[in-house]
Coordinates of C-alpha atoms in Angstrom, one line a residue:
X219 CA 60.6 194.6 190.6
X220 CA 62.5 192.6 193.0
X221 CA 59.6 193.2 195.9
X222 CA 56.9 192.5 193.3
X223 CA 58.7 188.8 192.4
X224 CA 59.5 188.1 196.0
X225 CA 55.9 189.1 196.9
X226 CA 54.4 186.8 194.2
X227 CA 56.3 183.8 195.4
X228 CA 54.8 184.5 199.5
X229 CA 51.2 183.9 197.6
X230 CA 50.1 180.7 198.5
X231 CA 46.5 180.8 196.6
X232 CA 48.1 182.2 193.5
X233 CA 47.0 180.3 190.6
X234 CA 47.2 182.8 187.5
X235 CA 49.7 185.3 186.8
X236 CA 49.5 187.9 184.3
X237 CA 52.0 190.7 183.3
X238 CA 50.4 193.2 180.5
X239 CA 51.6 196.3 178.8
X240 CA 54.6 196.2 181.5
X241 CA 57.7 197.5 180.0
X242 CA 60.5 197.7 183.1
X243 CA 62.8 200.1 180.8
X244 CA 65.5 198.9 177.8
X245 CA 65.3 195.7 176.3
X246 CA 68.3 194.4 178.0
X247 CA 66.9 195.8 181.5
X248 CA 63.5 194.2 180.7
X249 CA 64.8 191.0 180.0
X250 CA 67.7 191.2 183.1
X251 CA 64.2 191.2 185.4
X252 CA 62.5 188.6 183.2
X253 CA 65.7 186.1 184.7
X254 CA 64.1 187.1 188.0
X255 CA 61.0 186.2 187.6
X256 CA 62.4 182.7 185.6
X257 CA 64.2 181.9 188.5
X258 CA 61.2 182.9 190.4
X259 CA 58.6 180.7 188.5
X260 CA 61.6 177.6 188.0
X261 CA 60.4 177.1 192.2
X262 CA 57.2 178.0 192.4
X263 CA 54.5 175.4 193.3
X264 CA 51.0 177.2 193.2
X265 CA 51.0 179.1 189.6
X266 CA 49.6 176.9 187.0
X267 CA 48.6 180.0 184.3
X268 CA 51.7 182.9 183.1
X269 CA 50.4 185.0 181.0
X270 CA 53.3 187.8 179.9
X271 CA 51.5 190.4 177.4
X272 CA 53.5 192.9 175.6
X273 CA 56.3 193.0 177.9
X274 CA 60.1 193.3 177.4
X275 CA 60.9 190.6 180.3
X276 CA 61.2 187.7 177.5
X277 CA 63.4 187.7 174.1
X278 CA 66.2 186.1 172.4
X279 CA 69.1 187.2 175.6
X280 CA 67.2 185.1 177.8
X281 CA 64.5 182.7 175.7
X282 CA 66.9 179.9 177.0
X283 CA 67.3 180.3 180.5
X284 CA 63.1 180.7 180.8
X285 CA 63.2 177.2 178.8
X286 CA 65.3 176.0 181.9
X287 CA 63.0 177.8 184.5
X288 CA 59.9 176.3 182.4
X289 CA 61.4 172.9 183.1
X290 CA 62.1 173.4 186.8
X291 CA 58.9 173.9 187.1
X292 CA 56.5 171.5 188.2
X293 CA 53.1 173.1 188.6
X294 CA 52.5 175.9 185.3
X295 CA 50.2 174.3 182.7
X296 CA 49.7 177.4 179.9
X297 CA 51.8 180.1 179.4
X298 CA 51.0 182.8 177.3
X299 CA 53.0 185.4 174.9
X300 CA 52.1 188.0 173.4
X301 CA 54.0 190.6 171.9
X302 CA 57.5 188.3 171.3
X303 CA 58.4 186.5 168.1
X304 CA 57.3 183.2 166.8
X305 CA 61.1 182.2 167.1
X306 CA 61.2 183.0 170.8
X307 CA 58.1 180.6 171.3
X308 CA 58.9 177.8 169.3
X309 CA 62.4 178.0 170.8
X310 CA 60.5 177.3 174.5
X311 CA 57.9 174.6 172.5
X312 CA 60.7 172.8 171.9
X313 CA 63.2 173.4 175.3
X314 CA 59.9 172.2 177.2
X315 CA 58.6 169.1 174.9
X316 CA 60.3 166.2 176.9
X317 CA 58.5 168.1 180.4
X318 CA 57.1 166.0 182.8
X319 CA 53.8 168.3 182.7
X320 CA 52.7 169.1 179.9
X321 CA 53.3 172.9 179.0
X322 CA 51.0 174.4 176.5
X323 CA 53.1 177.6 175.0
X324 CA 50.6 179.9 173.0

């Protein structure tokens, strides 16, 4: 996972990012390599689309820090969940509403 992430960021022309069916292990292992890819996405400049499908890198251990990537971020425009809880996307609706950029959270 941490080549995958760190190969991501080197992308230049990368506009959309999407993550489906991916399940890196536990729960507490998926979302350990979600905070990886926060981080990654709190810095990156050319993906305006996240799309994260039934995947275990998002939940309630780490809903806030990916609020704090979200607002790092200057360039993402949608980002879509499937597969997590209403309470984990309305927690990031409302980390993200006073954003610079507007983020529209589905």
């Amino acid at each position: 996972w941490d080549a995958l992430i760190e190969r991501v960021n080197q992308f230049h022309n990368l506009n959309e990012l999407v993550i489906y069916r991916t399940s890196v292990g536990d729960e507490k292992g998926g979302q350990e390599v979600g905070l990886q890819l926060a981080k990654m996405i709190s810095t990156n400049t050319t993906i305006k689309t996240l799309q994260l499908r039934y995947t275990d890198l998002i939940g309630a251990d780490n809903a806030e820090q990916w609020g704090d990537a979200l607002m790092k971020n200057t360039t993402l425009t949608e980002f879509t969940l499937a597969g997590v809880g209403d309470e984990i996307v309305d927690k990031l609706k409302a980390e993200t509403k006073n954003r610079a950029l507007k983020l529209k959270i589905t």
